[in-house]
């Protein structure tokens, strides 16, 4: 009997998970690798950051998803490099051979001209990032009441968000609601007039990838909610605890949330010519990395070349999912020596929520905004979560918030690292891994 | 108009929170201080450690509890010392004056002869501790599958629990269920025979504070569930990644969970003679610290002197709560120059759960164990949680686990500290505070 072909998929995001599901019970052995042992639902991460949801609501252990998949195994590991000649990858837990390799490793923050000060920025690309934002903001509010505080109130109460894409505007909206509904109840001693929320967008419109109506309505909502939106405004530096704009003006704050751009997360070992601008891997219409027969890329890390009609696909969950599903079929075809089919993207639309009864929805032929859009947004998001528990608990949290005008969660939960003890051991462990 | 008397309460645990509640709308100004911004429900912490509950289920922001209490304020701060002469405390966020001070600062781990190796032990006194245990155990299981692992399987799969009190036995039970129901499903590749759960108790019985029946039944349950229970066994050291017993025998493991003892958490500035063995503050029958008119202590940090009938009260939530409620009344009496009333403890019983349909309940005149005890335990615990959200979500998690034989949560969620960036800033920040 011939050896079962082995497919290694790197990354348990939307693309990787969808692809594994599509390979269930197929005559292949699948190994899924991720540096975390969970899949997370990125679109709701901003709610973890603002105390609306717990990490457990939107994260789901990978092993649990694939428990019943006999031909699938999972390893938690950091992938270090690829050896294309030997069909082998090197990881933090050892070397692994593949017959087919799929890069579904997603994207990471691109700090552009802020690279030098990135350690002072908060980001929103992972659950720990989200918890970090939550802890930081609540801690600032607590500190604002200290007798011996050295910072000005503005420095610790102001918040700057850089980037007017979905993450930026959703976060801005959630923070504006927190300022309006939650802080006055929980910190009655604080002068809220000393707190400004500024959102900086380099281009002329918010949600650049969405319709004109969505973009305008979002701007209107945010202004209505008290967010200072700066369009066509480039941030040039962060120094002396202040955001500096290109025109030289300053905004003092120790809370800068960076949502201004991402780049692909490939690994070492790819030939230079397949790595495009933004660190993405150049793929053909079959999502095959250019020039490498058995290596593919899907989702944020994949970029269709400029001669391809697929060039410029947005870095969104549906793209990754559709590519994952399609690639699963193509690899099965390839195994049977059948010709692969070109990928085609079916645009199902996009949506974003700004606040209570304020959302924008773009469907392929129809756009709408407002309260109904908000219900549609909630419905779609709850049902997209993995598993009964995540769906139910999220629904409860939303219903409770809706009626109470509250965020259910506000604990500043520092990790074990703040105490002496096993935490340090763990840090070392992770660094070793 | 005379100045409103100011009561500072240090610690938002069971005693502190109950006392503040009892002072609602009374003619006093209350300032509650805690190093965390949340109250947590300690009795269920072991379920956070084993992936049964999220921190958000059992923790509740302090400000939210007291939102509507006009005479109460809260500060998140570390209390550093007391100046008894000047009626003043010094904290990480400045100095504060009081008319009455209440120490409700609880207890911390007592490592006894393990002080030297305490950085290698896991503990269960806080929510970050609990998350640390969860991360550590799940990470060990993932590491057990690594190709390039240096440790033996036993070293990373074995677990030692030191201490046979409620925390130790509840944790042992939960881990035994995880081993039986969850690990085989999620890590089918692991040889479970290489995993031992050992529980060490220095004395002759488990749950020493409970009835003989409870204690025996607990031992029976744990053995039935596959836990190796060692009674009358003192651990003498931890070296070369192994627990060493007094007879010289070894148990190899990198996971040692220490639940073997606590000591009071007083602050600097108390006269030496009021600090008793185990770092607890010596109080009279009014919970007044001996010799200090306007300073009181309740809960774990308070110890009634040996001539007092209250000597030897257990360090349990009901004691702290009853003392908090009683002291609130006494301080109000003291303000009106009325004589204070001595505290009397009403023992309402105790309970512990070992596993599915396995619990032990001691009532003052009646003990029972088994499935009904387990339902009583769940009922009492769900209804003791603070707030609608915590009650509902915990109930859902328990119902789901009951039917699925599963833990709902299994994410290894490392904090932001593992990445470069704001995390480090936060550590520094916290250290500054």
mmCIF file of C-alpha atoms in Angstrom, chain B residues 212-394:
data_model
loop_
_atom_site.group_PDB
_atom_site.id
_atom_site.type_symbol
_atom_site.label_atom_id
_atom_site.label_comp_id
_atom_site.label_asym_id
_atom_site.label_seq_id
_atom_site.Cartn_x
_atom_site.Cartn_y
_atom_site.Cartn_z
ATOM 1 C CA UNK B 212 -14.396 11.926 59.899
ATOM 2 C CA UNK B 213 -16.991 10.767 57.357
ATOM 3 C CA UNK B 214 -16.175 13.586 54.940
ATOM 4 C CA UNK B 215 -12.515 12.890 55.263
ATOM 5 C CA UNK B 216 -12.805 9.140 54.704
ATOM 6 C CA UNK B 217 -15.194 9.479 51.813
ATOM 7 C CA UNK B 218 -12.882 11.981 50.167
ATOM 8 C CA UNK B 219 -9.982 9.540 50.434
ATOM 9 C CA UNK B 220 -12.138 6.787 48.971
ATOM 10 C CA UNK B 221 -13.279 9.009 46.085
ATOM 11 C CA UNK B 222 -9.791 10.160 45.227
ATOM 12 C CA UNK B 223 -8.411 6.614 45.216
ATOM 13 C CA UNK B 224 -11.323 5.460 43.056
ATOM 14 C CA UNK B 225 -10.503 8.255 40.628
ATOM 15 C CA UNK B 226 -6.884 7.170 40.352
ATOM 16 C CA UNK B 227 -5.174 9.751 42.563
ATOM 17 C CA UNK B 228 -2.281 8.355 44.618
ATOM 18 C CA UNK B 229 -2.918 9.774 48.070
ATOM 19 C CA UNK B 230 -0.062 9.777 50.582
ATOM 20 C CA UNK B 231 -1.174 10.429 54.165
ATOM 21 C CA UNK B 232 1.241 11.162 57.022
ATOM 22 C CA UNK B 233 3.754 12.060 54.368
ATOM 23 C CA UNK B 234 5.953 15.095 54.576
ATOM 24 C CA UNK B 235 7.619 16.419 51.486
ATOM 25 C CA UNK B 236 11.136 17.439 52.371
ATOM 26 C CA UNK B 237 12.551 18.989 49.218
ATOM 27 C CA UNK B 238 12.199 19.587 45.515
ATOM 28 C CA UNK B 239 15.335 18.964 43.519
ATOM 29 C CA UNK B 240 16.401 17.588 40.140
ATOM 30 C CA UNK B 241 12.805 18.048 39.042
ATOM 31 C CA UNK B 242 11.529 15.652 41.671
ATOM 32 C CA UNK B 243 9.614 15.866 44.906
ATOM 33 C CA UNK B 244 11.690 14.270 47.659
ATOM 34 C CA UNK B 245 9.900 12.675 50.595
ATOM 35 C CA UNK B 246 11.250 12.339 54.115
ATOM 36 C CA UNK B 247 12.008 8.651 53.557
ATOM 37 C CA UNK B 248 14.213 9.638 50.644
ATOM 38 C CA UNK B 249 11.923 8.445 47.857
ATOM 39 C CA UNK B 250 11.410 10.583 44.742
ATOM 40 C CA UNK B 251 8.556 11.507 42.439
ATOM 41 C CA UNK B 252 9.691 13.100 39.202
ATOM 42 C CA UNK B 253 7.558 15.995 37.947
ATOM 43 C CA UNK B 254 7.926 19.576 36.815
ATOM 44 C CA UNK B 255 4.436 20.372 38.107
ATOM 45 C CA UNK B 256 4.215 20.832 41.853
ATOM 46 C CA UNK B 257 1.107 22.588 43.080
ATOM 47 C CA UNK B 258 1.528 23.950 46.572
ATOM 48 C CA UNK B 259 -1.626 24.188 48.695
ATOM 49 C CA UNK B 260 0.046 23.240 51.959
ATOM 50 C CA UNK B 261 -0.414 26.309 54.051
ATOM 51 C CA UNK B 262 -1.099 30.001 54.341
ATOM 52 C CA UNK B 263 -0.002 32.825 56.551
ATOM 53 C CA UNK B 264 -1.562 36.191 57.240
ATOM 54 C CA UNK B 265 -0.788 39.232 55.088
ATOM 55 C CA UNK B 266 -0.407 42.122 57.527
ATOM 56 C CA UNK B 267 1.508 45.307 56.666
ATOM 57 C CA UNK B 268 4.567 46.963 58.134
ATOM 58 C CA UNK B 269 4.182 49.228 61.149
ATOM 59 C CA UNK B 270 2.353 47.021 63.618
ATOM 60 C CA UNK B 271 4.064 46.535 66.982
ATOM 61 C CA UNK B 272 5.824 43.179 67.153
ATOM 62 C CA UNK B 273 3.690 41.851 69.993
ATOM 63 C CA UNK B 274 0.462 41.865 67.940
ATOM 64 C CA UNK B 275 1.941 39.729 65.161
ATOM 65 C CA UNK B 276 1.343 36.105 66.033
ATOM 66 C CA UNK B 277 2.698 32.903 64.588
ATOM 67 C CA UNK B 278 1.715 32.634 60.928
ATOM 68 C CA UNK B 279 1.851 36.420 60.526
ATOM 69 C CA UNK B 280 -1.655 36.957 61.838
ATOM 70 C CA UNK B 281 -2.751 39.958 63.870
ATOM 71 C CA UNK B 282 -3.750 39.331 67.467
ATOM 72 C CA UNK B 283 -7.318 40.560 68.030
ATOM 73 C CA UNK B 284 -9.733 40.594 70.976
ATOM 74 C CA UNK B 285 -13.329 39.425 70.858
ATOM 75 C CA UNK B 286 -14.357 42.658 69.098
ATOM 76 C CA UNK B 287 -11.785 41.984 66.354
ATOM 77 C CA UNK B 288 -9.850 44.960 67.648
ATOM 78 C CA UNK B 289 -6.095 44.590 67.213
ATOM 79 C CA UNK B 290 -4.769 44.182 70.776
ATOM 80 C CA UNK B 291 -3.831 47.528 72.225
ATOM 81 C CA UNK B 292 -4.934 49.683 69.268
ATOM 82 C CA UNK B 293 -8.292 51.375 69.812
ATOM 83 C CA UNK B 294 -9.212 52.189 66.210
ATOM 84 C CA UNK B 295 -7.572 49.379 64.225
ATOM 85 C CA UNK B 296 -9.372 46.097 63.596
ATOM 86 C CA UNK B 297 -8.670 42.875 61.744
ATOM 87 C CA UNK B 298 -11.091 40.358 60.235
ATOM 88 C CA UNK B 299 -10.844 37.156 58.252
ATOM 89 C CA UNK B 300 -7.659 35.220 57.560
ATOM 90 C CA UNK B 301 -5.362 37.935 58.874
ATOM 91 C CA UNK B 302 -7.041 38.033 62.292
ATOM 92 C CA UNK B 303 -6.245 35.582 65.110
ATOM 93 C CA UNK B 304 -8.136 35.532 68.347
ATOM 94 C CA UNK B 305 -5.768 35.163 71.254
ATOM 95 C CA UNK B 306 -5.474 31.830 73.015
ATOM 96 C CA UNK B 307 -7.423 32.937 76.112
ATOM 97 C CA UNK B 308 -10.369 33.713 73.869
ATOM 98 C CA UNK B 309 -13.165 31.203 73.110
ATOM 99 C CA UNK B 310 -12.809 32.251 69.474
ATOM 100 C CA UNK B 311 -9.258 30.959 69.302
ATOM 101 C CA UNK B 312 -8.695 28.579 66.422
ATOM 102 C CA UNK B 313 -11.437 29.793 64.097
ATOM 103 C CA UNK B 314 -10.874 28.338 60.616
ATOM 104 C CA UNK B 315 -9.606 30.575 57.804
ATOM 105 C CA UNK B 316 -12.818 30.334 55.829
ATOM 106 C CA UNK B 317 -15.059 32.726 53.927
ATOM 107 C CA UNK B 318 -18.007 32.506 56.382
ATOM 108 C CA UNK B 319 -15.790 33.523 59.308
ATOM 109 C CA UNK B 320 -14.551 36.589 57.423
ATOM 110 C CA UNK B 321 -18.059 37.491 56.273
ATOM 111 C CA UNK B 322 -19.591 37.170 59.724
ATOM 112 C CA UNK B 323 -16.777 39.192 61.244
ATOM 113 C CA UNK B 324 -17.146 41.879 58.569
ATOM 114 C CA UNK B 325 -20.869 42.225 59.161
ATOM 115 C CA UNK B 326 -20.446 42.221 62.929
ATOM 116 C CA UNK B 327 -17.589 44.712 62.921
ATOM 117 C CA UNK B 328 -19.592 47.161 60.803
ATOM 118 C CA UNK B 329 -22.179 47.246 63.583
ATOM 119 C CA UNK B 330 -19.534 47.522 66.285
ATOM 120 C CA UNK B 331 -17.854 50.496 64.674
ATOM 121 C CA UNK B 332 -21.210 52.239 64.362
ATOM 122 C CA UNK B 333 -21.773 51.515 68.074
ATOM 123 C CA UNK B 334 -18.314 52.812 68.918
ATOM 124 C CA UNK B 335 -19.116 56.031 67.069
ATOM 125 C CA UNK B 336 -22.158 56.519 69.234
ATOM 126 C CA UNK B 337 -20.108 55.695 72.349
ATOM 127 C CA UNK B 338 -22.118 52.551 72.871
ATOM 128 C CA UNK B 339 -20.344 49.389 74.097
ATOM 129 C CA UNK B 340 -19.226 47.018 71.349
ATOM 130 C CA UNK B 341 -20.616 43.451 71.226
ATOM 131 C CA UNK B 342 -18.314 40.439 71.221
ATOM 132 C CA UNK B 343 -18.151 38.467 67.967
ATOM 133 C CA UNK B 344 -19.728 35.027 67.941
ATOM 134 C CA UNK B 345 -19.164 32.558 65.155
ATOM 135 C CA UNK B 346 -22.114 30.651 63.798
ATOM 136 C CA UNK B 347 -20.798 27.518 62.141
ATOM 137 C CA UNK B 348 -22.934 26.847 59.085
ATOM 138 C CA UNK B 349 -20.948 23.814 57.991
ATOM 139 C CA UNK B 350 -18.484 23.133 55.236
ATOM 140 C CA UNK B 351 -18.421 21.326 51.925
ATOM 141 C CA UNK B 352 -16.031 20.207 49.221
ATOM 142 C CA UNK B 353 -16.398 18.580 45.851
ATOM 143 C CA UNK B 354 -14.115 15.868 44.570
ATOM 144 C CA UNK B 355 -15.677 15.127 41.223
ATOM 145 C CA UNK B 356 -18.791 14.401 39.237
ATOM 146 C CA UNK B 357 -21.502 13.358 41.726
ATOM 147 C CA UNK B 358 -18.855 13.145 44.418
ATOM 148 C CA UNK B 359 -18.979 15.750 47.147
ATOM 149 C CA UNK B 360 -18.943 15.896 50.920
ATOM 150 C CA UNK B 361 -21.127 18.192 53.014
ATOM 151 C CA UNK B 362 -20.873 18.734 56.777
ATOM 152 C CA UNK B 363 -23.789 20.533 58.367
ATOM 153 C CA UNK B 364 -23.633 21.389 62.070
ATOM 154 C CA UNK B 365 -25.632 18.288 63.037
ATOM 155 C CA UNK B 366 -25.662 16.188 59.944
ATOM 156 C CA UNK B 367 -23.147 14.989 57.327
ATOM 157 C CA UNK B 368 -23.767 13.531 53.920
ATOM 158 C CA UNK B 369 -21.748 12.624 50.854
ATOM 159 C CA UNK B 370 -22.252 11.618 47.232
ATOM 160 C CA UNK B 371 -24.487 12.760 44.365
ATOM 161 C CA UNK B 372 -26.970 14.768 46.394
ATOM 162 C CA UNK B 373 -24.111 16.482 48.233
ATOM 163 C CA UNK B 374 -22.707 17.378 44.822
ATOM 164 C CA UNK B 375 -25.957 19.030 43.715
ATOM 165 C CA UNK B 376 -26.137 20.924 47.011
ATOM 166 C CA UNK B 377 -22.536 22.044 46.513
ATOM 167 C CA UNK B 378 -23.260 23.314 42.997
ATOM 168 C CA UNK B 379 -26.430 25.063 44.031
ATOM 169 C CA UNK B 380 -24.755 26.842 46.949
ATOM 170 C CA UNK B 381 -21.759 27.871 44.853
ATOM 171 C CA UNK B 382 -23.692 29.178 41.866
ATOM 172 C CA UNK B 383 -25.880 31.272 44.122
ATOM 173 C CA UNK B 384 -22.916 32.625 46.044
ATOM 174 C CA UNK B 385 -21.378 34.136 42.921
ATOM 175 C CA UNK B 386 -21.702 37.881 42.479
ATOM 176 C CA UNK B 387 -24.057 39.145 39.805
ATOM 177 C CA UNK B 388 -26.367 37.709 37.191
ATOM 178 C CA UNK B 389 -23.707 37.195 34.539
ATOM 179 C CA UNK B 390 -21.337 35.180 36.710
ATOM 180 C CA UNK B 391 -24.180 32.976 37.977
ATOM 181 C CA UNK B 392 -25.639 32.318 34.530
ATOM 182 C CA UNK B 393 -22.401 31.689 32.681
ATOM 183 C CA UNK B 394 -21.113 29.394 35.423
#
